XYZ file of C-alpha atoms in Angstrom:
758
model
C 82.030 120.902 1.957
C 82.693 121.346 -1.751
C 82.792 124.428 -4.009
C 82.936 125.043 -7.762
C 83.586 128.766 -8.460
C 82.991 128.351 -12.226
C 79.879 126.206 -11.821
C 78.404 126.761 -15.295
C 76.041 123.896 -16.177
C 76.470 122.371 -12.722
C 77.859 118.917 -13.574
C 80.624 119.031 -10.945
C 78.534 120.441 -8.047
C 75.853 117.842 -8.770
C 78.329 114.946 -8.664
C 79.814 116.310 -5.428
C 76.341 116.333 -3.920
C 75.648 112.803 -5.170
C 78.824 111.706 -3.366
C 77.308 113.026 -0.140
C 79.113 116.369 0.103
C 77.511 119.659 1.028
C 77.790 121.324 -2.364
C 78.324 125.005 -3.187
C 78.139 126.410 -6.714
C 78.808 129.950 -7.874
C 79.027 131.697 -11.215
C 78.897 135.239 -12.552
C 76.220 134.266 -15.084
C 72.630 134.376 -13.690
C 71.477 131.603 -16.042
C 74.200 129.309 -14.706
C 73.242 130.195 -11.132
C 69.601 129.316 -11.833
C 70.615 125.975 -13.362
C 72.539 125.148 -10.194
C 69.695 126.266 -7.956
C 67.341 123.939 -9.804
C 69.843 121.073 -9.659
C 71.389 121.172 -6.186
C 69.701 123.839 -4.028
C 65.944 123.404 -4.440
C 65.480 119.593 -4.259
C 66.970 119.098 -0.755
C 64.685 121.808 0.669
C 61.574 119.803 -0.170
C 62.828 116.236 0.172
C 60.111 113.808 1.194
C 57.299 116.318 0.664
C 53.959 115.169 -0.719
C 52.593 116.933 -3.819
C 49.972 119.615 -3.182
C 48.659 120.187 -6.694
C 45.303 118.694 -7.715
C 45.468 115.720 -10.061
C 44.629 116.798 -13.608
C 41.355 115.289 -14.762
C 42.606 114.472 -18.262
C 46.315 114.035 -17.674
C 47.399 110.785 -19.275
C 51.014 111.710 -18.704
C 51.027 111.756 -14.898
C 51.333 107.961 -14.891
C 49.914 107.819 -11.373
C 47.200 105.517 -10.089
C 43.902 106.730 -8.683
C 44.880 105.729 -5.141
C 45.283 108.363 -2.457
C 48.614 110.051 -1.770
C 48.881 108.068 1.469
C 49.864 105.015 -0.570
C 52.348 106.843 -2.808
C 56.128 106.913 -2.390
C 57.138 110.549 -2.065
C 60.699 109.950 -0.880
C 63.547 112.016 -2.247
C 62.296 114.640 -4.692
C 59.435 112.542 -6.092
C 56.751 114.754 -4.570
C 58.430 117.848 -5.989
C 58.664 116.136 -9.370
C 54.971 115.212 -9.265
C 53.955 118.807 -8.607
C 56.106 120.017 -11.500
C 54.212 117.513 -13.632
C 50.760 118.556 -12.329
C 51.269 122.314 -12.596
C 53.056 121.872 -15.912
C 49.945 120.094 -17.170
C 47.771 122.957 -15.894
C 50.012 125.482 -17.652
C 49.804 123.551 -20.925
C 46.010 123.356 -20.715
C 45.810 127.103 -20.093
C 48.072 127.767 -23.049
C 45.795 125.585 -25.224
C 42.808 127.719 -24.260
C 44.575 130.985 -25.029
C 46.755 130.322 -28.055
C 45.725 126.867 -29.275
C 44.106 128.392 -32.364
C 47.562 129.443 -33.555
C 48.591 125.805 -33.943
C 45.999 124.064 -36.157
C 45.874 120.396 -37.134
C 46.018 119.049 -40.694
C 42.912 117.361 -42.063
C 43.790 114.738 -44.692
C 41.330 115.285 -47.561
C 40.418 113.058 -50.499
C 42.202 115.529 -52.792
C 45.423 115.025 -50.839
C 45.019 111.247 -51.018
C 44.502 111.463 -54.805
C 47.952 113.048 -55.120
C 49.671 110.873 -52.516
C 48.623 107.250 -52.072
C 50.708 106.995 -48.875
C 48.162 109.296 -47.190
C 45.283 106.877 -47.802
C 45.561 105.405 -44.291
C 44.891 108.850 -42.784
C 42.046 110.037 -45.017
C 39.509 112.053 -43.013
C 41.750 112.243 -39.929
C 43.059 115.402 -38.286
C 46.777 114.959 -37.700
C 48.752 116.796 -35.024
C 51.473 119.001 -36.471
C 54.841 118.739 -34.751
C 56.701 121.119 -37.072
C 56.140 123.669 -39.792
C 59.099 123.944 -42.179
C 59.842 127.397 -43.571
C 62.285 128.859 -46.075
C 63.663 132.361 -45.898
C 63.176 134.224 -49.161
C 64.959 137.071 -50.909
C 64.058 139.212 -53.929
C 65.824 137.807 -56.974
C 68.331 140.272 -58.503
C 67.451 138.980 -61.972
C 65.593 141.930 -63.637
C 63.510 139.531 -65.759
C 61.793 138.403 -62.556
C 61.647 141.775 -60.817
C 59.648 141.759 -57.596
C 59.684 137.995 -57.154
C 61.052 136.488 -53.950
C 62.861 133.145 -54.210
C 63.526 130.528 -51.501
C 66.826 129.931 -49.727
C 66.886 126.233 -48.822
C 69.980 124.321 -47.738
C 68.464 120.861 -48.313
C 65.308 119.624 -50.037
C 65.437 116.346 -48.096
C 62.778 115.896 -45.405
C 63.480 112.273 -44.482
C 66.420 110.130 -45.529
C 65.293 106.952 -43.762
C 65.426 103.977 -46.108
C 62.037 103.018 -47.507
C 60.350 106.202 -46.298
C 62.377 108.967 -47.903
C 60.614 112.281 -48.443
C 61.727 115.240 -50.540
C 60.565 118.692 -51.577
C 59.980 119.100 -55.303
C 59.855 122.651 -56.719
C 56.938 123.646 -58.942
C 57.757 126.766 -61.014
C 55.387 128.772 -63.215
C 56.556 132.186 -64.436
C 57.257 134.276 -61.348
C 55.423 131.856 -59.069
C 56.847 128.869 -57.249
C 55.763 126.351 -54.643
C 56.813 122.967 -53.274
C 55.181 119.570 -53.232
C 56.207 116.675 -51.028
C 57.001 113.415 -52.834
C 57.886 110.068 -51.275
C 60.938 108.025 -52.356
C 61.552 110.306 -55.334
C 64.560 112.620 -55.277
C 64.307 116.082 -56.914
C 66.653 117.246 -59.661
C 68.247 119.815 -57.348
C 69.488 119.285 -53.801
C 69.368 122.855 -52.486
C 69.046 126.501 -53.479
C 71.728 127.979 -51.189
C 75.186 126.931 -50.057
C 78.589 128.240 -49.029
C 79.251 129.728 -52.470
C 75.942 131.531 -52.895
C 72.298 130.951 -53.778
C 70.508 129.954 -56.968
C 67.364 131.648 -58.254
C 64.736 128.906 -58.500
C 62.971 130.849 -61.267
C 65.863 131.563 -63.625
C 68.708 129.366 -62.440
C 70.982 132.399 -62.129
C 73.467 132.755 -59.280
C 72.698 135.034 -56.325
C 75.859 136.111 -54.440
C 75.785 135.767 -50.650
C 76.961 139.372 -50.454
C 73.669 140.398 -52.073
C 71.670 138.180 -49.709
C 73.555 139.630 -46.747
C 72.911 143.198 -47.859
C 69.188 142.516 -48.330
C 69.012 140.766 -44.966
C 70.557 143.745 -43.161
C 67.857 145.934 -44.704
C 65.215 143.621 -43.262
C 64.177 142.402 -46.703
C 64.204 138.655 -46.040
C 60.810 136.981 -46.141
C 59.458 133.607 -44.943
C 57.429 131.013 -46.819
C 55.939 127.729 -45.626
C 57.423 124.806 -47.589
C 56.205 121.688 -45.723
C 54.294 120.447 -42.678
C 55.392 117.546 -40.467
C 52.690 115.543 -38.671
C 52.954 112.827 -36.072
C 51.132 109.487 -36.279
C 51.466 106.135 -34.478
C 53.235 104.854 -37.606
C 55.784 107.665 -37.735
C 56.233 111.053 -39.381
C 53.975 112.148 -42.228
C 55.042 115.000 -44.523
C 52.395 117.261 -46.031
C 52.759 119.842 -48.798
C 52.293 123.454 -47.602
C 48.741 124.681 -47.063
C 47.548 128.279 -47.111
C 45.408 127.911 -43.981
C 48.530 126.952 -42.037
C 50.446 130.013 -43.162
C 47.787 132.464 -41.974
C 48.036 131.751 -38.189
C 51.755 132.573 -38.351
C 51.202 135.984 -39.952
C 50.874 137.909 -36.706
C 52.130 141.218 -35.446
C 55.123 140.630 -33.197
C 54.588 141.991 -29.688
C 58.056 142.753 -28.281
C 58.101 143.773 -24.635
C 61.646 142.726 -23.698
C 64.718 142.535 -25.880
C 68.516 142.350 -25.727
C 71.036 143.338 -28.389
C 73.263 140.476 -29.537
C 76.870 141.341 -28.740
C 78.593 140.084 -31.880
C 81.421 137.561 -31.675
C 82.677 136.754 -35.185
C 82.415 133.047 -35.908
C 79.936 132.463 -33.077
C 77.072 134.860 -33.723
C 77.083 135.066 -37.520
C 73.340 135.703 -37.431
C 74.238 139.349 -36.746
C 75.915 139.604 -40.165
C 72.503 138.919 -41.697
C 70.650 141.572 -39.698
C 69.531 139.409 -36.766
C 71.168 141.711 -34.240
C 68.559 141.517 -31.441
C 67.374 138.338 -29.766
C 63.739 139.135 -30.520
C 64.604 138.946 -34.233
C 65.562 135.290 -33.857
C 61.882 134.434 -33.360
C 58.981 134.563 -35.775
C 55.951 136.572 -34.665
C 54.056 133.425 -33.655
C 57.040 132.082 -31.717
C 57.705 135.347 -29.902
C 54.081 135.926 -28.966
C 53.732 132.331 -27.764
C 56.797 132.628 -25.540
C 55.448 135.907 -24.177
C 52.182 134.168 -23.312
C 53.961 131.240 -21.655
C 56.176 133.588 -19.636
C 53.071 135.465 -18.525
C 51.491 132.216 -17.325
C 54.358 131.722 -14.859
C 52.980 134.463 -12.592
C 49.549 132.824 -12.630
C 51.112 129.441 -11.925
C 52.945 130.873 -8.907
C 49.688 132.259 -7.479
C 47.910 128.953 -8.032
C 50.717 126.944 -6.399
C 50.838 129.298 -3.404
C 47.090 129.058 -2.898
C 47.380 125.268 -2.879
C 50.508 125.029 -0.707
C 50.430 128.231 1.392
C 54.206 128.205 1.026
C 55.971 130.999 -0.871
C 59.267 129.083 -1.183
C 57.545 126.000 -2.548
C 55.538 128.050 -5.046
C 58.758 129.760 -6.152
C 60.489 126.391 -6.546
C 57.819 124.879 -8.821
C 57.629 128.107 -10.827
C 61.405 127.914 -11.335
C 61.170 124.505 -12.998
C 58.271 125.712 -15.159
C 60.429 128.686 -16.210
C 63.072 126.220 -17.389
C 60.381 124.452 -19.394
C 59.601 127.767 -21.111
C 63.303 128.293 -21.852
C 63.398 124.791 -23.318
C 60.518 125.781 -25.593
C 62.490 128.878 -26.615
C 65.513 126.758 -27.531
C 63.319 124.756 -29.935
C 61.143 127.678 -31.023
C 63.346 130.126 -32.878
C 63.775 130.601 -36.603
C 67.298 129.234 -36.150
C 66.173 125.673 -35.517
C 66.891 123.223 -38.319
C 65.185 120.039 -39.458
C 67.277 116.832 -39.286
C 66.218 114.494 -42.143
C 68.152 111.529 -40.777
C 66.515 111.632 -37.366
C 63.267 113.240 -38.533
C 63.385 115.719 -35.691
C 64.073 119.362 -34.899
C 67.556 120.586 -34.093
C 67.482 123.153 -31.301
C 68.841 126.693 -31.614
C 71.964 125.791 -29.669
C 72.923 122.558 -31.389
C 76.369 123.982 -30.738
C 77.630 126.995 -28.797
C 76.915 129.482 -31.544
C 74.127 131.067 -33.589
C 75.114 130.489 -37.224
C 72.864 131.633 -40.056
C 70.015 129.222 -40.806
C 68.186 129.442 -44.142
C 65.320 126.959 -43.988
C 64.073 126.430 -40.446
C 61.694 124.245 -38.466
C 59.025 125.766 -36.235
C 58.000 123.372 -33.477
C 54.537 122.990 -31.977
C 54.940 124.023 -28.308
C 51.495 122.631 -27.425
C 52.111 119.116 -28.804
C 53.845 116.277 -26.953
C 56.898 116.170 -29.214
C 60.427 117.560 -29.059
C 60.489 121.260 -28.226
C 57.045 121.345 -26.607
C 56.130 122.672 -23.169
C 55.249 119.104 -22.185
C 58.722 117.943 -23.228
C 60.260 120.784 -21.224
C 58.614 120.113 -17.872
C 58.843 116.338 -18.411
C 62.639 116.643 -18.572
C 62.625 118.462 -15.229
C 60.391 115.713 -13.787
C 62.667 112.986 -15.111
C 65.693 114.706 -13.614
C 64.130 115.116 -10.175
C 62.891 111.528 -10.084
C 66.130 109.928 -11.257
C 68.826 111.986 -9.549
C 67.136 112.446 -6.195
C 65.619 109.039 -5.585
C 67.331 108.604 -2.232
C 67.026 110.235 1.173
C 68.396 112.298 2.783
C 69.736 114.604 0.070
C 72.812 116.659 1.102
C 72.249 120.411 1.059
C 73.295 122.457 -1.933
C 73.747 126.196 -2.403
C 74.054 128.315 -5.546
C 74.741 132.032 -5.760
C 76.083 134.676 -8.100
C 79.729 135.530 -7.516
C 82.808 136.578 -9.452
C 85.363 133.764 -9.183
C 88.164 136.246 -8.520
C 86.383 138.043 -5.674
C 84.355 135.303 -3.983
C 84.958 133.959 -0.463
C 82.707 130.895 -0.751
C 85.698 128.576 -1.237
C 86.799 129.100 2.364
C 88.064 125.758 3.747
C 86.293 123.733 1.049
C 87.353 121.087 -1.447
C 87.560 122.710 -4.905
C 87.070 121.292 -8.370
C 86.166 123.420 -11.362
C 85.887 123.660 -15.125
C 87.027 127.249 -15.891
C 86.281 129.191 -19.106
C 88.339 128.127 -22.102
C 90.235 131.205 -23.240
C 88.423 132.448 -26.380
C 86.401 129.380 -27.360
C 82.885 130.170 -26.118
C 81.137 133.559 -25.604
C 79.073 132.241 -22.678
C 77.419 135.505 -21.624
C 76.649 136.556 -25.209
C 74.802 133.323 -25.938
C 72.991 132.949 -22.611
C 71.127 136.247 -23.096
C 68.853 134.152 -25.330
C 67.597 132.306 -22.231
C 68.053 135.154 -19.772
C 65.468 137.405 -21.445
C 62.689 134.830 -20.996
C 63.841 133.670 -17.574
C 64.012 137.245 -16.290
C 60.506 137.912 -17.553
C 59.085 135.036 -15.499
C 61.303 134.971 -12.393
C 62.408 138.552 -11.716
C 59.868 138.972 -8.895
C 61.242 135.913 -7.096
C 64.989 136.380 -7.656
C 65.266 140.167 -7.803
C 69.000 140.526 -7.165
C 69.890 137.846 -9.683
C 67.856 139.484 -12.467
C 68.620 143.114 -11.641
C 70.448 143.729 -14.934
C 68.803 143.957 -18.357
C 71.280 141.429 -19.774
C 73.802 138.921 -18.452
C 76.912 140.656 -16.963
C 79.692 140.607 -19.539
C 82.720 142.784 -18.802
C 83.986 140.813 -15.742
C 83.571 137.460 -17.550
C 86.985 135.751 -17.770
C 87.169 135.016 -21.478
C 89.602 136.384 -24.047
C 87.047 138.354 -26.057
C 88.960 140.529 -28.512
C 85.718 142.204 -29.614
C 84.958 143.290 -26.053
C 88.419 144.306 -24.847
C 89.773 146.137 -27.883
C 91.958 143.527 -29.573
C 93.723 140.186 -29.144
C 96.574 141.564 -27.046
C 94.229 143.312 -24.605
C 91.928 140.272 -24.452
C 94.885 137.991 -23.737
C 96.103 140.177 -20.880
C 92.587 140.384 -19.448
C 92.207 136.591 -19.513
C 95.621 135.877 -17.986
C 95.163 138.442 -15.204
C 91.587 137.339 -14.495
C 92.353 133.626 -14.455
C 95.440 134.133 -12.312
C 93.388 136.193 -9.854
C 90.625 133.566 -9.706
C 93.033 130.669 -9.180
C 94.993 132.657 -6.589
C 91.725 133.159 -4.705
C 91.034 129.424 -4.803
C 94.518 128.668 -3.506
C 94.183 131.168 -0.659
C 90.751 129.949 0.462
C 90.615 126.241 -0.316
C 91.098 123.507 2.256
C 94.899 123.021 2.370
C 94.525 119.294 3.120
C 93.231 118.562 -0.372
C 94.492 119.215 -3.903
C 92.217 121.025 -6.335
C 91.313 119.737 -9.782
C 90.802 121.942 -12.832
C 89.427 120.789 -16.183
C 90.734 121.921 -19.544
C 89.009 121.009 -22.811
C 89.432 123.073 -25.951
C 91.300 122.815 -29.213
C 94.896 123.956 -29.142
C 95.747 126.719 -31.572
C 99.118 126.908 -33.292
C 101.635 129.032 -31.413
C 103.802 131.485 -33.293
C 105.898 132.663 -30.374
C 105.764 132.835 -26.615
C 103.639 135.981 -26.478
C 99.900 136.424 -26.797
C 99.555 133.978 -29.662
C 100.517 131.183 -27.271
C 96.862 130.874 -26.348
C 95.084 128.073 -24.619
C 97.138 125.305 -23.067
C 100.348 127.229 -22.285
C 98.349 130.218 -21.064
C 96.198 128.145 -18.742
C 99.159 126.265 -17.262
C 100.992 129.564 -16.763
C 98.022 130.998 -14.833
C 98.024 127.986 -12.506
C 101.776 128.014 -11.873
C 101.929 131.776 -11.313
C 99.057 131.480 -8.831
C 101.264 129.461 -6.511
C 100.235 125.921 -7.389
C 102.321 122.881 -8.169
C 100.761 120.810 -10.962
C 101.122 117.152 -9.984
C 98.947 115.477 -12.617
C 97.634 116.084 -16.150
C 95.201 113.228 -16.750
C 93.150 112.901 -19.946
C 89.535 111.872 -19.284
C 87.017 110.879 -21.958
C 84.272 113.448 -21.427
C 82.955 114.310 -24.875
C 80.113 112.365 -26.513
C 81.142 111.460 -30.072
C 77.540 111.592 -31.341
C 76.893 115.158 -30.192
C 76.167 117.756 -32.869
C 79.597 119.349 -32.513
C 81.322 116.011 -33.162
C 79.405 114.711 -36.163
C 81.708 115.230 -39.164
C 83.605 117.968 -37.365
C 86.990 118.406 -35.697
C 85.715 118.066 -32.130
C 87.457 117.161 -28.890
C 87.441 113.707 -27.339
C 88.908 114.455 -23.914
C 89.186 116.891 -21.074
C 92.495 117.249 -19.280
C 92.174 117.129 -15.495
C 94.934 119.132 -13.855
C 95.685 118.082 -10.267
C 97.187 120.930 -8.252
C 98.468 121.427 -4.723
C 99.930 124.412 -2.889
C 103.591 125.094 -3.649
C 105.889 125.021 -0.629
C 106.591 128.501 0.726
C 110.360 127.889 0.626
C 110.312 126.432 -2.900
C 113.176 128.627 -4.140
C 114.690 128.747 -7.626
C 116.746 126.249 -9.642
C 118.788 126.405 -12.801
C 117.771 125.017 -16.161
C 120.498 122.382 -15.824
C 119.157 121.236 -12.439
C 115.632 121.009 -13.893
C 116.886 118.822 -16.745
C 118.841 116.664 -14.275
C 115.708 116.064 -12.197
C 113.742 115.199 -15.328
C 116.318 112.528 -16.221
C 116.335 111.160 -12.672
C 112.606 111.133 -11.909
C 110.767 110.717 -15.215
C 111.740 107.040 -15.817
C 110.121 105.831 -12.578
C 107.012 107.927 -13.209
C 106.672 106.619 -16.763
C 107.260 103.017 -15.668
C 104.404 103.369 -13.187
C 102.118 104.663 -15.950
C 102.898 101.945 -18.464
C 102.746 99.099 -15.973
C 106.447 98.364 -16.012
C 106.592 96.965 -19.562
C 107.787 99.384 -22.229
C 105.791 99.120 -25.446
C 102.899 97.266 -23.801
C 101.181 100.208 -22.163
C 97.621 99.859 -20.916
C 97.324 103.569 -21.708
C 96.867 104.461 -25.374
C 99.773 106.489 -26.849
C 97.571 109.549 -27.418
C 96.664 109.516 -23.708
C 100.057 108.493 -22.368
C 101.666 111.494 -24.053
C 99.325 113.797 -22.155
C 99.410 111.969 -18.816
C 103.198 111.836 -18.888
C 103.409 115.621 -18.817
C 102.158 115.539 -15.212
C 105.361 114.283 -13.560
C 107.419 116.744 -15.590
C 105.188 119.678 -14.703
C 105.348 118.576 -11.065
C 109.110 119.084 -11.159
C 108.892 122.419 -12.995
C 106.081 123.904 -10.914
C 107.357 122.845 -7.483
C 109.925 125.654 -7.737
C 109.292 129.373 -7.550
C 111.155 129.634 -10.844
C 113.418 127.705 -13.206
C 116.127 130.053 -14.458
C 117.697 129.985 -17.913
C 121.436 130.541 -18.444
C 120.858 134.299 -18.815
C 118.926 134.517 -15.546
C 115.476 134.862 -17.118
C 112.570 132.683 -15.996
C 111.895 129.612 -18.101
C 108.411 129.799 -19.622
C 105.852 127.021 -19.389
C 106.197 126.589 -23.152
C 109.952 125.959 -22.907
C 109.433 123.639 -19.944
C 106.971 121.560 -21.974
C 109.550 121.240 -24.755
C 112.109 119.830 -22.304
C 109.543 117.575 -20.625
C 108.485 116.118 -23.977
C 112.121 115.577 -24.883
C 112.671 113.637 -21.652
C 109.547 111.538 -22.304
C 110.641 110.781 -25.856
C 114.201 109.913 -24.836
C 112.884 107.330 -22.391
C 110.045 105.823 -24.416
C 111.873 106.020 -27.773
C 115.606 106.221 -26.980
C 116.597 106.018 -30.665
C 114.535 109.033 -31.670
C 117.015 111.677 -30.616
C 115.849 115.227 -30.153
C 113.079 115.086 -32.693
C 110.909 118.102 -33.357
C 107.369 118.260 -31.929
C 105.674 117.462 -35.256
C 107.763 114.308 -35.680
C 107.044 113.206 -32.117
C 103.326 113.574 -32.841
C 103.594 111.543 -36.052
C 105.598 108.799 -34.356
C 103.092 108.339 -31.520
C 100.090 108.623 -33.854
C 101.583 106.001 -36.184
C 102.198 103.712 -33.208
C 98.456 103.617 -32.542
C 96.815 104.150 -35.946
C 99.410 103.477 -38.622
C 98.059 104.917 -41.883
C 94.420 104.658 -40.739
C 92.138 107.502 -39.741
C 91.726 108.439 -36.076
C 89.426 110.808 -34.216
C 90.344 114.495 -34.288
C 89.774 114.774 -30.529
C 92.458 112.200 -29.816
C 94.853 113.861 -32.254
C 94.296 117.204 -30.549
C 95.068 115.693 -27.145
C 98.266 114.105 -28.461
C 99.379 117.206 -30.375
C 98.942 119.408 -27.316
C 101.021 116.987 -25.265
C 103.779 117.056 -27.873
C 103.870 120.839 -28.050
C 102.256 121.222 -31.460
C 98.728 121.281 -32.904
C 96.704 119.378 -35.480
C 96.612 122.488 -37.652
C 100.390 122.667 -37.303
C 101.122 119.134 -38.503
C 98.620 119.660 -41.308
C 100.420 122.857 -42.340
C 103.719 120.978 -42.183
C 102.366 118.643 -44.865
C 102.552 115.376 -42.937
C 98.870 114.816 -42.092
C 95.382 115.547 -43.331
C 92.544 116.694 -41.103
C 88.840 117.165 -41.791
C 85.402 115.816 -41.051
C 86.408 114.935 -37.500
C 89.200 112.613 -38.674
C 93.003 112.796 -38.860
C 95.354 110.625 -40.958
C 99.085 110.602 -41.548
C 100.097 110.932 -45.204
C 101.783 107.955 -46.855
C 105.042 108.513 -48.723
C 103.266 108.568 -52.107
C 100.876 111.288 -50.872
C 103.691 113.815 -50.495
C 104.338 116.632 -52.987
C 106.459 115.486 -55.908
C 108.139 118.886 -56.418
C 109.096 119.402 -52.779
C 112.127 121.603 -52.194
C 113.473 121.549 -48.599
C 115.281 124.849 -49.105
C 111.935 126.598 -49.608
C 109.994 124.779 -46.865
C 109.604 126.891 -43.733
C 108.508 123.914 -41.617
C 110.278 120.624 -42.218
C 109.748 117.944 -39.559
C 112.159 114.992 -39.578
C 109.103 112.848 -40.360
C 108.461 114.806 -43.557
C 112.103 114.667 -44.631
C 112.172 110.904 -44.056
C 109.057 110.241 -46.138
C 110.155 112.592 -48.912
C 113.368 110.543 -49.075
C 111.297 107.346 -49.294
C 109.169 108.868 -52.082
C 112.254 109.976 -54.066
C 114.029 106.646 -53.536
C 111.048 104.567 -54.647
C 110.182 106.717 -57.659
C 113.585 107.899 -58.935
C 116.259 105.771 -57.296
C 119.310 106.248 -55.080
C 120.934 109.040 -57.050
C 117.829 111.240 -56.890
C 117.426 110.497 -53.192
C 121.045 111.534 -52.626
C 120.456 114.823 -54.420
C 117.467 115.517 -52.175
C 119.482 114.682 -49.067
C 122.183 117.120 -50.111
C 119.608 119.917 -50.228
C 118.350 119.342 -46.725
C 119.463 121.858 -44.082
């Protein structure tokens, strides 16, 4: 059997199950537990079962023939998937009857055609709206326009597709303003708000963000419809705002359940603008719609039970429908953006944060497009049909458990992807989904939804805002992770190694204390738990086209750490003995990795640098301790320095004992020369070399931004550089400063510079 004690989104437990293992998943977070129940626990229970729900009379999306079920193939989870489809259709039809009037269509009139010839093909038709685009507004501080609210819009582009571009054009008259949609005609301005502040559309005067923030905290931000997006067989159609489409959104918000947003600076910046409760993230129409959909889950359960006479089956289908509602929530907050390039809505969690959003897109949950209820349950159907299309399906189990105190791992194979130090506030962000899930499923999973919000204090993340500061948060993380890994080591099947994933950006270390976050900290937790680390393999796990990666410094790889139990009589060795073993054993290990031919490695340099750490860490961590000359224990950080030195001495024997920044530059140049490379690869290499991308950038030898990294050429370096005043001077920098001085000023000037170098 297999167990993942930090199951999270369930990728590892699912793959274990697909390999034929009995799979166990546990997590402290109830949302994560529910994801794993839906993925690995529920489908095997109902494998091969025929659907019980009646075929919808007008369901064009079921894609089933009119033949009887006797001739259908209900192997695997296909019957379960079909019932999710049928009851999802029923739920959507019920929602139409109750709240359909809140989501009107757009009738294309002759007046609209007179203004826009591109609408001629749709004259007289009623088009389905897939999104309403809104702008937040704030009272202008300009006294000449007292009382007027002005729009805060990040981009006036609606579509940037060639040949069918669409833009918002402002129409200003005194204190009044509005927008008209124009095709293939760019406006004079691109936006009304940015990083440096906003601009009053009436007067052109600057509005400081501090003013906007203060007004927002007072609850003084408004909302104004600026465009409507319709769907047609020929593509998206953009319509100027209409008054009769603004009215249905002007409702009274009915809040029955709410959770305060626990602020994490840099991740939940919405709080800075007064959005400090999750209910505030939704417009009145969105919140009331989600309340209605959550309420329909209880009715769906009753209907399914009456049809199946099986409580467990009714609970299972209701669970997938609850996920469909949560999917609607993700695409139905006022923090969803519109993507002009793709002409689609960006969900609330395009990345693991809730940043402030100025102009937002409100989806139509009753349509068939992205963010709709149909889209939500269709994704569940697609999953069940594609991942469980074989029989029999191995059993899976998911439950709530603290990784440090669980006993589920007993005699099981273990692989896990633990929390990444201080990178993601998992519990803070998942309350967004928990509040809606709890509303619909509390009666069926009482113990799991017994708390008002997701449990937070035991969560093993270095949250300085929760634990009273960076030092306290660091200690909490180290102790918690060490305890969790120690538990795994004590319980896991001793015949197998465990594998742990690590994937987050390395921060620059100042010393060996709490600022040595991330990589060193994680390795230390593993070693101190009694494991020997025998492999550190980079694996390409991150999709380059994901939102986090587009134009950003995002990761490219995860590091898979392979660990086995340390021998009980491991003992201690001296620093000198450790270095001797590195010299003796590293060459063979490196030869095996590079295929026996130095300089012709099948492994890219950025990956080889990381993979090569494994054999060195295997030597370091097989001992109870490596002792320095003064009798103190050698830290993981110091061990990595020596390991990297041994790697460099073998692969580049002429390099000497170069500093970490220079080793990074040398390996990066070997692969990319002066060209740009992906930030994720640079981060992997920098971590392996004992530095960081931010560090080499601060050293003045590389540039980093927009998801790319490039080494500076000699003529890019500072012309007035003084080595006596430079606190961080890699050999690489000194070399290229010498080249710059020699080329520009000659030998004498280069000699003078050399004389200044420490």
